[in-house]
mmCIF file of C-alpha atoms in Angstrom:
data_model
loop_
_atom_site.group_PDB
_atom_site.id
_atom_site.type_symbol
_atom_site.label_atom_id
_atom_site.label_comp_id
_atom_site.label_asym_id
_atom_site.label_seq_id
_atom_site.Cartn_x
_atom_site.Cartn_y
_atom_site.Cartn_z
ATOM 1 C CA UNK A 22 0.022 0.204 0.452
ATOM 2 C CA UNK A 23 3.088 2.272 0.189
ATOM 3 C CA UNK A 24 3.116 3.890 -3.137
ATOM 4 C CA UNK A 25 -0.637 4.800 -3.405
ATOM 5 C CA UNK A 26 -0.149 6.217 -0.127
ATOM 6 C CA UNK A 27 2.781 8.321 -0.844
ATOM 7 C CA UNK A 28 1.235 9.431 -4.322
ATOM 8 C CA UNK A 29 -2.194 10.416 -2.240
ATOM 9 C CA UNK A 30 0.127 12.504 0.250
ATOM 10 C CA UNK A 31 2.048 14.425 -2.354
ATOM 11 C CA UNK A 32 -1.482 14.973 -4.461
ATOM 12 C CA UNK A 33 -2.362 16.188 -0.932
ATOM 13 C CA UNK A 34 0.575 18.716 -0.107
ATOM 14 C CA UNK A 35 0.487 19.973 -3.977
ATOM 15 C CA UNK A 36 -3.187 21.114 -3.075
ATOM 16 C CA UNK A 37 -2.518 22.404 -0.023
ATOM 17 C CA UNK A 38 0.619 24.567 -0.738
ATOM 18 C CA UNK A 39 -1.792 26.146 -3.391
ATOM 19 C CA UNK A 40 -4.724 27.171 -1.836
ATOM 20 C CA UNK A 41 -5.643 29.510 0.949
ATOM 21 C CA UNK A 42 -8.022 29.096 4.013
ATOM 22 C CA UNK A 43 -9.978 32.285 5.560
ATOM 23 C CA UNK A 44 -9.570 30.790 9.179
ATOM 24 C CA UNK A 45 -6.806 30.605 11.581
ATOM 25 C CA UNK A 46 -8.352 27.702 13.254
ATOM 26 C CA UNK A 47 -6.163 24.440 14.022
ATOM 27 C CA UNK A 48 -9.385 22.409 12.998
ATOM 28 C CA UNK A 49 -11.096 24.486 10.790
ATOM 29 C CA UNK A 50 -8.469 26.630 9.140
ATOM 30 C CA UNK A 51 -5.033 27.822 8.285
ATOM 31 C CA UNK A 52 -3.301 26.341 11.334
ATOM 32 C CA UNK A 53 -4.384 22.645 10.520
ATOM 33 C CA UNK A 54 -3.142 23.355 7.113
ATOM 34 C CA UNK A 55 0.258 24.412 8.567
ATOM 35 C CA UNK A 56 0.728 21.137 11.251
ATOM 36 C CA UNK A 57 0.380 19.204 7.602
ATOM 37 C CA UNK A 58 2.780 21.018 5.752
ATOM 38 C CA UNK A 59 5.310 21.014 8.738
ATOM 39 C CA UNK A 60 5.163 17.257 9.077
ATOM 40 C CA UNK A 61 4.795 16.921 5.236
ATOM 41 C CA UNK A 62 8.077 18.975 4.774
ATOM 42 C CA UNK A 63 9.992 16.836 7.548
ATOM 43 C CA UNK A 64 9.207 13.635 5.939
ATOM 44 C CA UNK A 65 10.124 14.592 2.685
ATOM 45 C CA UNK A 66 12.935 17.127 3.405
ATOM 46 C CA UNK A 67 11.211 19.528 2.149
ATOM 47 C CA UNK A 68 12.948 23.019 3.006
ATOM 48 C CA UNK A 69 10.921 24.925 0.669
ATOM 49 C CA UNK A 70 7.648 23.494 2.205
ATOM 50 C CA UNK A 71 8.860 24.354 5.698
ATOM 51 C CA UNK A 72 9.607 27.815 4.815
ATOM 52 C CA UNK A 73 6.017 27.838 3.880
ATOM 53 C CA UNK A 74 4.376 26.824 6.863
ATOM 54 C CA UNK A 75 6.293 29.100 8.944
ATOM 55 C CA UNK A 76 5.164 31.911 6.663
ATOM 56 C CA UNK A 77 1.706 30.292 7.064
ATOM 57 C CA UNK A 78 2.076 30.582 10.853
ATOM 58 C CA UNK A 79 3.441 34.000 11.016
ATOM 59 C CA UNK A 80 0.674 35.319 8.802
ATOM 60 C CA UNK A 81 -1.738 33.136 11.092
ATOM 61 C CA UNK A 82 -0.504 35.394 14.348
ATOM 62 C CA UNK A 83 -0.748 38.694 12.209
ATOM 63 C CA UNK A 84 -4.411 37.766 11.579
ATOM 64 C CA UNK A 85 -4.867 37.452 15.180
ATOM 65 C CA UNK A 86 -3.220 40.958 16.482
ATOM 66 C CA UNK A 87 -5.384 42.439 13.850
ATOM 67 C CA UNK A 88 -8.605 41.152 14.390
ATOM 68 C CA UNK A 89 -11.314 43.271 16.301
ATOM 69 C CA UNK A 90 -13.099 39.889 17.748
ATOM 70 C CA UNK A 91 -10.532 37.156 18.685
ATOM 71 C CA UNK A 92 -12.154 33.645 18.397
ATOM 72 C CA UNK A 93 -10.804 31.575 21.636
ATOM 73 C CA UNK A 94 -11.871 28.309 20.712
ATOM 74 C CA UNK A 95 -9.623 25.117 20.329
ATOM 75 C CA UNK A 96 -11.393 24.593 17.161
ATOM 76 C CA UNK A 97 -11.554 27.802 15.387
ATOM 77 C CA UNK A 98 -9.495 30.199 17.466
ATOM 78 C CA UNK A 99 -6.559 31.084 19.782
ATOM 79 C CA UNK A 100 -6.797 28.288 21.830
ATOM 80 C CA UNK A 101 -6.014 25.793 18.727
ATOM 81 C CA UNK A 102 -3.089 27.980 17.633
ATOM 82 C CA UNK A 103 -1.565 28.028 20.824
ATOM 83 C CA UNK A 104 -1.400 24.602 20.935
ATOM 84 C CA UNK A 105 0.028 24.109 17.540
ATOM 85 C CA UNK A 106 2.961 27.070 18.050
ATOM 86 C CA UNK A 107 3.799 24.774 21.725
ATOM 87 C CA UNK A 108 3.635 21.276 19.837
ATOM 88 C CA UNK A 109 5.754 22.921 16.879
ATOM 89 C CA UNK A 110 8.120 23.772 19.524
ATOM 90 C CA UNK A 111 8.498 20.899 21.564
ATOM 91 C CA UNK A 112 9.135 18.541 18.698
ATOM 92 C CA UNK A 113 12.023 20.649 16.956
ATOM 93 C CA UNK A 114 10.000 21.928 14.058
ATOM 94 C CA UNK A 115 10.642 25.910 15.250
ATOM 95 C CA UNK A 116 13.604 26.973 17.260
ATOM 96 C CA UNK A 117 11.361 29.407 18.904
ATOM 97 C CA UNK A 118 10.523 30.139 22.784
ATOM 98 C CA UNK A 119 6.512 29.830 22.820
ATOM 99 C CA UNK A 120 6.715 31.908 25.820
ATOM 100 C CA UNK A 121 7.315 35.118 23.771
ATOM 101 C CA UNK A 122 4.521 35.158 21.619
ATOM 102 C CA UNK A 123 1.944 33.001 24.440
ATOM 103 C CA UNK A 124 2.547 34.713 27.485
ATOM 104 C CA UNK A 125 0.142 37.741 26.927
ATOM 105 C CA UNK A 126 -1.953 35.172 25.519
ATOM 106 C CA UNK A 127 -2.594 32.945 28.635
ATOM 107 C CA UNK A 128 -4.283 35.484 30.803
ATOM 108 C CA UNK A 129 -6.829 36.176 28.061
ATOM 109 C CA UNK A 130 -7.561 32.620 27.576
ATOM 110 C CA UNK A 131 -7.771 31.765 31.250
ATOM 111 C CA UNK A 132 -10.536 34.512 31.454
ATOM 112 C CA UNK A 133 -12.438 33.455 28.232
ATOM 113 C CA UNK A 134 -12.259 29.661 29.613
ATOM 114 C CA UNK A 135 -13.718 30.344 33.177
ATOM 115 C CA UNK A 136 -16.675 33.090 31.320
ATOM 116 C CA UNK A 137 -17.610 29.838 29.403
ATOM 117 C CA UNK A 138 -17.768 27.475 32.166
ATOM 118 C CA UNK A 139 -19.576 30.122 34.330
ATOM 119 C CA UNK A 140 -22.223 29.984 30.957
ATOM 120 C CA UNK A 141 -21.802 25.934 31.226
ATOM 121 C CA UNK A 142 -20.360 25.788 28.122
ATOM 122 C CA UNK A 143 -17.522 23.112 28.498
ATOM 123 C CA UNK A 144 -17.317 21.767 24.815
ATOM 124 C CA UNK A 145 -14.155 20.485 23.931
ATOM 125 C CA UNK A 146 -14.157 21.991 20.224
ATOM 126 C CA UNK A 147 -16.173 25.530 21.085
ATOM 127 C CA UNK A 148 -15.871 26.023 24.810
ATOM 128 C CA UNK A 149 -13.646 25.661 27.649
ATOM 129 C CA UNK A 150 -12.229 22.055 27.508
ATOM 130 C CA UNK A 151 -10.361 22.963 24.722
ATOM 131 C CA UNK A 152 -8.679 25.878 26.350
ATOM 132 C CA UNK A 153 -7.756 23.723 29.373
ATOM 133 C CA UNK A 154 -6.009 21.298 26.920
ATOM 134 C CA UNK A 155 -3.875 24.371 25.825
ATOM 135 C CA UNK A 156 -2.771 25.046 29.247
ATOM 136 C CA UNK A 157 -1.829 21.036 29.667
ATOM 137 C CA UNK A 158 0.461 21.740 26.811
ATOM 138 C CA UNK A 159 1.332 25.344 28.438
ATOM 139 C CA UNK A 160 2.273 23.141 31.580
ATOM 140 C CA UNK A 161 0.198 25.809 33.789
ATOM 141 C CA UNK A 162 -0.514 24.409 36.902
ATOM 142 C CA UNK A 163 -2.183 27.445 38.075
ATOM 143 C CA UNK A 164 -4.530 28.074 35.669
ATOM 144 C CA UNK A 165 -5.305 24.221 35.466
ATOM 145 C CA UNK A 166 -6.548 23.974 39.161
ATOM 146 C CA UNK A 167 -8.526 27.070 38.517
ATOM 147 C CA UNK A 168 -10.513 25.559 35.482
ATOM 148 C CA UNK A 169 -10.785 22.183 37.363
ATOM 149 C CA UNK A 170 -12.644 24.005 40.206
ATOM 150 C CA UNK A 171 -14.786 25.627 38.016
ATOM 151 C CA UNK A 172 -15.847 22.764 35.995
ATOM 152 C CA UNK A 173 -16.580 20.786 39.278
ATOM 153 C CA UNK A 174 -18.666 23.805 39.956
ATOM 154 C CA UNK A 175 -21.227 23.040 36.846
ATOM 155 C CA UNK A 176 -21.184 19.006 37.385
ATOM 156 C CA UNK A 177 -24.477 17.683 38.168
ATOM 157 C CA UNK A 178 -23.743 14.821 40.490
ATOM 158 C CA UNK A 179 -26.230 11.850 39.717
ATOM 159 C CA UNK A 180 -25.323 9.658 42.869
ATOM 160 C CA UNK A 181 -21.580 8.763 42.775
ATOM 161 C CA UNK A 182 -21.644 9.966 38.910
ATOM 162 C CA UNK A 183 -20.850 13.081 37.634
ATOM 163 C CA UNK A 184 -22.545 14.573 34.294
ATOM 164 C CA UNK A 185 -22.341 18.340 32.635
ATOM 165 C CA UNK A 186 -25.445 19.471 31.108
ATOM 166 C CA UNK A 187 -24.915 20.850 27.363
ATOM 167 C CA UNK A 188 -27.283 21.272 24.151
ATOM 168 C CA UNK A 189 -27.504 18.055 22.099
ATOM 169 C CA UNK A 190 -29.244 19.596 19.190
ATOM 170 C CA UNK A 191 -29.396 23.153 18.428
ATOM 171 C CA UNK A 192 -32.435 22.431 16.272
ATOM 172 C CA UNK A 193 -35.302 22.544 18.717
ATOM 173 C CA UNK A 194 -33.256 23.560 21.377
ATOM 174 C CA UNK A 195 -32.589 19.691 22.747
ATOM 175 C CA UNK A 196 -30.531 19.684 26.183
ATOM 176 C CA UNK A 197 -29.099 16.767 28.365
ATOM 177 C CA UNK A 198 -26.078 14.942 28.722
ATOM 178 C CA UNK A 199 -23.666 14.028 25.742
ATOM 179 C CA UNK A 200 -21.182 11.458 26.476
ATOM 180 C CA UNK A 201 -19.491 11.365 23.179
ATOM 181 C CA UNK A 202 -15.571 12.808 22.424
ATOM 182 C CA UNK A 203 -16.029 15.672 20.209
ATOM 183 C CA UNK A 204 -19.115 17.462 22.686
ATOM 184 C CA UNK A 205 -19.057 15.629 25.575
ATOM 185 C CA UNK A 206 -17.779 13.767 28.519
ATOM 186 C CA UNK A 207 -15.378 11.433 27.148
ATOM 187 C CA UNK A 208 -13.460 14.355 25.876
ATOM 188 C CA UNK A 209 -13.483 15.700 29.702
ATOM 189 C CA UNK A 210 -12.192 12.313 30.906
ATOM 190 C CA UNK A 211 -9.464 12.163 28.275
ATOM 191 C CA UNK A 212 -8.223 15.629 29.171
ATOM 192 C CA UNK A 213 -8.987 15.100 32.841
ATOM 193 C CA UNK A 214 -6.123 11.978 32.525
ATOM 194 C CA UNK A 215 -4.187 14.654 31.109
ATOM 195 C CA UNK A 216 -4.208 16.852 34.045
ATOM 196 C CA UNK A 217 -3.312 14.341 36.513
ATOM 197 C CA UNK A 218 -0.474 12.933 34.633
ATOM 198 C CA UNK A 219 0.907 16.173 35.049
ATOM 199 C CA UNK A 220 -0.205 16.919 38.665
ATOM 200 C CA UNK A 221 -0.656 13.275 39.993
ATOM 201 C CA UNK A 222 -2.057 13.961 43.465
ATOM 202 C CA UNK A 223 -4.345 16.768 42.436
ATOM 203 C CA UNK A 224 -7.609 15.388 44.567
ATOM 204 C CA UNK A 225 -10.201 17.688 43.229
ATOM 205 C CA UNK A 226 -9.002 15.991 39.510
ATOM 206 C CA UNK A 227 -8.861 12.569 40.998
ATOM 207 C CA UNK A 228 -12.848 13.186 42.260
ATOM 208 C CA UNK A 229 -14.120 14.854 39.077
ATOM 209 C CA UNK A 230 -12.464 11.844 36.900
ATOM 210 C CA UNK A 231 -14.138 8.775 39.061
ATOM 211 C CA UNK A 232 -17.458 10.701 38.763
ATOM 212 C CA UNK A 233 -17.204 11.321 35.092
ATOM 213 C CA UNK A 234 -15.999 7.867 34.117
ATOM 214 C CA UNK A 235 -19.020 6.336 36.851
ATOM 215 C CA UNK A 236 -21.447 8.119 34.639
ATOM 216 C CA UNK A 237 -20.234 6.834 31.458
ATOM 217 C CA UNK A 238 -20.240 2.991 32.542
ATOM 218 C CA UNK A 239 -23.850 3.656 33.709
ATOM 219 C CA UNK A 240 -24.974 4.336 30.287
ATOM 220 C CA UNK A 241 -23.605 0.695 28.637
ATOM 221 C CA UNK A 242 -26.179 -0.702 26.152
ATOM 222 C CA UNK A 243 -26.657 -4.506 25.357
ATOM 223 C CA UNK A 244 -24.218 -4.591 22.061
ATOM 224 C CA UNK A 245 -26.204 -7.639 21.474
ATOM 225 C CA UNK A 246 -29.442 -5.590 20.649
ATOM 226 C CA UNK A 247 -28.028 -2.429 19.547
ATOM 227 C CA UNK A 248 -24.279 -3.433 17.740
ATOM 228 C CA UNK A 249 -22.720 -0.948 19.781
ATOM 229 C CA UNK A 250 -21.807 -0.569 23.485
ATOM 230 C CA UNK A 251 -22.658 3.267 24.302
ATOM 231 C CA UNK A 252 -25.324 5.654 22.835
ATOM 232 C CA UNK A 253 -24.259 9.055 21.601
ATOM 233 C CA UNK A 254 -25.927 10.594 24.587
ATOM 234 C CA UNK A 255 -26.702 9.392 27.896
ATOM 235 C CA UNK A 256 -30.007 7.042 28.252
ATOM 236 C CA UNK A 257 -31.844 9.580 29.711
ATOM 237 C CA UNK A 258 -31.051 12.137 27.079
ATOM 238 C CA UNK A 259 -32.707 10.402 24.408
ATOM 239 C CA UNK A 260 -35.983 8.407 23.605
ATOM 240 C CA UNK A 261 -34.663 5.999 21.759
ATOM 241 C CA UNK A 262 -31.243 4.166 21.532
ATOM 242 C CA UNK A 263 -29.784 3.727 18.153
ATOM 243 C CA UNK A 264 -26.667 2.019 16.826
ATOM 244 C CA UNK A 265 -24.039 4.609 16.801
ATOM 245 C CA UNK A 266 -21.243 5.361 13.750
ATOM 246 C CA UNK A 267 -18.022 4.290 14.207
ATOM 247 C CA UNK A 268 -15.733 7.664 14.271
ATOM 248 C CA UNK A 269 -13.674 9.730 16.026
ATOM 249 C CA UNK A 270 -16.419 12.371 17.155
ATOM 250 C CA UNK A 271 -19.195 10.008 18.272
ATOM 251 C CA UNK A 272 -19.935 6.544 19.266
ATOM 252 C CA UNK A 273 -17.896 3.551 20.993
ATOM 253 C CA UNK A 274 -14.306 4.765 19.848
ATOM 254 C CA UNK A 275 -13.942 8.155 21.891
ATOM 255 C CA UNK A 276 -16.306 6.221 24.954
ATOM 256 C CA UNK A 277 -13.763 3.321 25.072
ATOM 257 C CA UNK A 278 -10.678 5.492 24.804
ATOM 258 C CA UNK A 279 -11.809 7.639 27.304
ATOM 259 C CA UNK A 280 -12.337 4.363 29.714
ATOM 260 C CA UNK A 281 -9.158 2.676 28.950
ATOM 261 C CA UNK A 282 -7.177 5.652 29.454
ATOM 262 C CA UNK A 283 -8.776 6.515 32.826
ATOM 263 C CA UNK A 284 -8.225 3.076 34.059
ATOM 264 C CA UNK A 285 -4.318 3.321 33.172
ATOM 265 C CA UNK A 286 -3.842 6.550 35.043
ATOM 266 C CA UNK A 287 -6.113 5.682 37.978
ATOM 267 C CA UNK A 288 -5.178 2.323 38.069
ATOM 268 C CA UNK A 289 -8.855 0.435 37.527
ATOM 269 C CA UNK A 290 -8.132 -2.549 35.936
ATOM 270 C CA UNK A 291 -12.218 -2.982 35.190
ATOM 271 C CA UNK A 292 -11.954 0.314 33.524
ATOM 272 C CA UNK A 293 -9.003 -1.006 31.132
ATOM 273 C CA UNK A 294 -10.996 -4.195 30.844
ATOM 274 C CA UNK A 295 -13.922 -2.455 29.700
ATOM 275 C CA UNK A 296 -12.335 -0.118 27.402
ATOM 276 C CA UNK A 297 -10.217 -2.999 25.733
ATOM 277 C CA UNK A 298 -13.305 -5.012 25.390
ATOM 278 C CA UNK A 299 -15.287 -2.200 23.506
ATOM 279 C CA UNK A 300 -12.154 -1.595 21.162
ATOM 280 C CA UNK A 301 -11.826 -5.007 20.114
ATOM 281 C CA UNK A 302 -15.403 -5.373 19.342
ATOM 282 C CA UNK A 303 -15.200 -2.257 17.276
ATOM 283 C CA UNK A 304 -11.740 -3.134 15.442
ATOM 284 C CA UNK A 305 -14.178 -6.069 13.731
ATOM 285 C CA UNK A 306 -16.433 -3.503 12.261
ATOM 286 C CA UNK A 307 -16.420 -3.449 8.583
ATOM 287 C CA UNK A 308 -18.052 -1.516 5.715
ATOM 288 C CA UNK A 309 -19.099 2.252 5.760
ATOM 289 C CA UNK A 310 -23.063 2.679 5.172
ATOM 290 C CA UNK A 311 -23.546 0.300 8.090
ATOM 291 C CA UNK A 312 -21.425 1.711 10.434
ATOM 292 C CA UNK A 313 -22.720 5.882 9.481
ATOM 293 C CA UNK A 314 -19.302 6.460 7.406
ATOM 294 C CA UNK A 315 -19.998 8.519 4.553
ATOM 295 C CA UNK A 316 -16.484 10.220 3.816
ATOM 296 C CA UNK A 317 -12.712 10.296 4.548
ATOM 297 C CA UNK A 318 -12.452 13.199 6.892
ATOM 298 C CA UNK A 319 -11.012 12.862 10.584
ATOM 299 C CA UNK A 320 -13.637 14.013 12.327
ATOM 300 C CA UNK A 321 -16.411 11.181 11.466
ATOM 301 C CA UNK A 322 -14.553 9.585 8.507
ATOM 302 C CA UNK A 323 -12.432 6.602 7.487
ATOM 303 C CA UNK A 324 -8.846 8.483 8.209
ATOM 304 C CA UNK A 325 -10.192 9.307 11.574
ATOM 305 C CA UNK A 326 -10.896 5.477 12.262
ATOM 306 C CA UNK A 327 -7.801 4.514 10.437
ATOM 307 C CA UNK A 328 -5.798 6.923 12.864
ATOM 308 C CA UNK A 329 -7.429 5.756 16.451
ATOM 309 C CA UNK A 330 -6.858 1.883 15.384
ATOM 310 C CA UNK A 331 -3.167 2.847 14.436
ATOM 311 C CA UNK A 332 -2.561 4.530 17.247
ATOM 312 C CA UNK A 333 -3.815 1.843 19.582
ATOM 313 C CA UNK A 334 -1.643 -0.388 17.810
ATOM 314 C CA UNK A 335 1.356 1.581 18.566
ATOM 315 C CA UNK A 336 0.474 1.887 22.443
ATOM 316 C CA UNK A 337 -0.407 -1.982 22.194
ATOM 317 C CA UNK A 338 1.093 -3.926 19.518
ATOM 318 C CA UNK A 339 -2.175 -5.707 19.358
ATOM 319 C CA UNK A 340 -2.784 -7.203 16.024
ATOM 320 C CA UNK A 341 -6.346 -6.778 15.936
ATOM 321 C CA UNK A 342 -5.816 -3.169 15.798
ATOM 322 C CA UNK A 343 -3.097 -2.991 13.047
ATOM 323 C CA UNK A 344 -5.730 -4.930 10.817
ATOM 324 C CA UNK A 345 -8.405 -2.444 11.517
ATOM 325 C CA UNK A 346 -6.219 0.420 10.726
ATOM 326 C CA UNK A 347 -5.063 -1.098 8.032
ATOM 327 C CA UNK A 348 -8.698 -1.669 6.250
ATOM 328 C CA UNK A 349 -10.057 1.894 7.226
ATOM 329 C CA UNK A 350 -6.281 3.120 5.618
ATOM 330 C CA UNK A 351 -7.103 1.502 2.517
ATOM 331 C CA UNK A 352 -10.993 2.711 2.233
ATOM 332 C CA UNK A 353 -9.665 6.093 3.074
ATOM 333 C CA UNK A 354 -7.568 5.891 -0.249
ATOM 334 C CA UNK A 355 -10.475 3.489 -2.239
ATOM 335 C CA UNK A 356 -13.233 6.499 -1.839
ATOM 336 C CA UNK A 357 -11.169 9.354 -3.275
ATOM 337 C CA UNK A 358 -13.482 9.183 -6.477
ATOM 338 C CA UNK A 359 -14.720 12.604 -6.832
ATOM 339 C CA UNK A 360 -13.470 13.916 -9.957
ATOM 340 C CA UNK A 361 -14.312 17.216 -8.754
ATOM 341 C CA UNK A 362 -12.882 16.971 -5.264
ATOM 342 C CA UNK A 363 -9.667 17.572 -3.743
ATOM 343 C CA UNK A 364 -7.444 14.686 -4.108
ATOM 344 C CA UNK A 365 -10.596 12.929 -5.042
ATOM 345 C CA UNK A 366 -12.088 13.824 -1.439
ATOM 346 C CA UNK A 367 -15.213 15.694 -0.425
ATOM 347 C CA UNK A 368 -16.763 16.269 3.179
ATOM 348 C CA UNK A 369 -20.509 15.098 3.369
ATOM 349 C CA UNK A 370 -22.521 17.145 5.259
ATOM 350 C CA UNK A 371 -26.262 16.881 5.705
ATOM 351 C CA UNK A 372 -28.385 18.659 2.456
ATOM 352 C CA UNK A 373 -29.500 21.612 4.589
ATOM 353 C CA UNK A 374 -25.579 22.363 5.564
ATOM 354 C CA UNK A 375 -25.376 21.710 1.513
ATOM 355 C CA UNK A 376 -24.323 18.122 0.821
ATOM 356 C CA UNK A 377 -20.747 17.148 -0.398
ATOM 357 C CA UNK A 378 -18.274 19.990 -0.532
ATOM 358 C CA UNK A 379 -14.764 20.438 -0.690
ATOM 359 C CA UNK A 380 -12.706 20.810 2.282
ATOM 360 C CA UNK A 381 -9.007 21.575 3.097
ATOM 361 C CA UNK A 382 -9.171 22.000 6.854
ATOM 362 C CA UNK A 383 -7.933 19.604 9.561
ATOM 363 C CA UNK A 384 -11.033 17.874 10.880
ATOM 364 C CA UNK A 385 -13.246 17.325 8.275
ATOM 365 C CA UNK A 386 -10.909 17.920 5.147
ATOM 366 C CA UNK A 387 -7.869 16.791 3.188
ATOM 367 C CA UNK A 388 -5.064 18.332 5.613
ATOM 368 C CA UNK A 389 -6.369 16.208 8.206
ATOM 369 C CA UNK A 390 -6.701 13.050 5.661
ATOM 370 C CA UNK A 391 -3.064 13.549 4.429
ATOM 371 C CA UNK A 392 -1.901 13.749 8.194
ATOM 372 C CA UNK A 393 -3.651 10.433 8.847
ATOM 373 C CA UNK A 394 -1.779 8.673 5.837
ATOM 374 C CA UNK A 395 1.470 9.787 6.636
ATOM 375 C CA UNK A 396 1.315 8.222 9.891
ATOM 376 C CA UNK A 397 1.437 4.830 7.707
ATOM 377 C CA UNK A 398 4.716 5.822 5.986
ATOM 378 C CA UNK A 399 6.242 8.421 8.197
ATOM 379 C CA UNK A 400 8.924 6.633 10.597
ATOM 380 C CA UNK A 401 8.587 9.099 13.487
ATOM 381 C CA UNK A 402 5.811 8.778 15.802
ATOM 382 C CA UNK A 403 2.313 10.986 14.558
ATOM 383 C CA UNK A 404 2.694 13.115 17.726
ATOM 384 C CA UNK A 405 0.331 15.525 16.459
ATOM 385 C CA UNK A 406 -2.823 13.499 16.994
ATOM 386 C CA UNK A 407 -2.216 14.552 20.445
ATOM 387 C CA UNK A 408 -4.930 17.619 19.253
ATOM 388 C CA UNK A 409 -7.556 14.813 18.815
ATOM 389 C CA UNK A 410 -6.679 13.469 22.418
ATOM 390 C CA UNK A 411 -5.242 10.370 21.108
ATOM 391 C CA UNK A 412 -1.684 10.581 22.699
#
């Protein structure tokens, strides 16, 4: 598979070097494209591409300084850009001191996150938890302790379980409890795990993590009946239980990763075993329509599934995960069939949001697809997937 992979990666790189994106975001704009270009430049030892990526990053910071309204989110704003800068410096892509650029940003992001938690917007992509991940990368224990306290203040305790209420569907204003990776409790669990690796004796973080995992475990459904272990939302928040998609954003994979990693951090063997049970079951799921897979993007497509199983194989060396990652990597190549797409790819949106569209960004478009494909052929560890809470 190596040659088709290399050809497709080069095709994506050529497109991303010649297309612009208006937004600054890590998931949704220029920062995500520059992340791909930095990794591609290192993979190909291409100095010109590295310089282009550096220029792109400089332009992002200029755009931030000139903007009268500053988005702060991890998906589209400064938190994601700041995470990127720290990442590039840590792994030697840049020889800069991130503190020189980000020290003034920290206080702004801290206040934004506190304000969002006061409004109960904990969302990983668009709210406070993405900023918390930024501060983990910044090693800012002072801010992290305050943010954990604020997160605890908005938790709803259900017996020993902790849950957080949010908007589940904007159309119709449906509120409830989301347990998924992208917008729910699974991302909270994985970020709390990172905090405990940084601050291993913090009691407030430990209590909150125990509570969040306890609530998630209470949402398990019959895999023999539904074909999955967990719903997208909590059982109490949806009248009808349906089989969840196989994806990064929603469904079993994100929940199982949260259970498995929290079990490792807190030395809870039952959590480790349950997480692994769910992951192994999902490694055997095959086919696109029967698993709710429409496109190739990271968020809800084949490349994101491939990256999860690729990361799991790197962690565990289990052949089941190697087989699954290879299957979904192959599917990512095989569905690049749109003649008017980018490198053959388009992103699927529901009809009211435009249907099939071309997309250059990281989370849903070809920048993320390219990074996932590169993970199968580049010699170094794909450390970039930390921004997806996979490492």
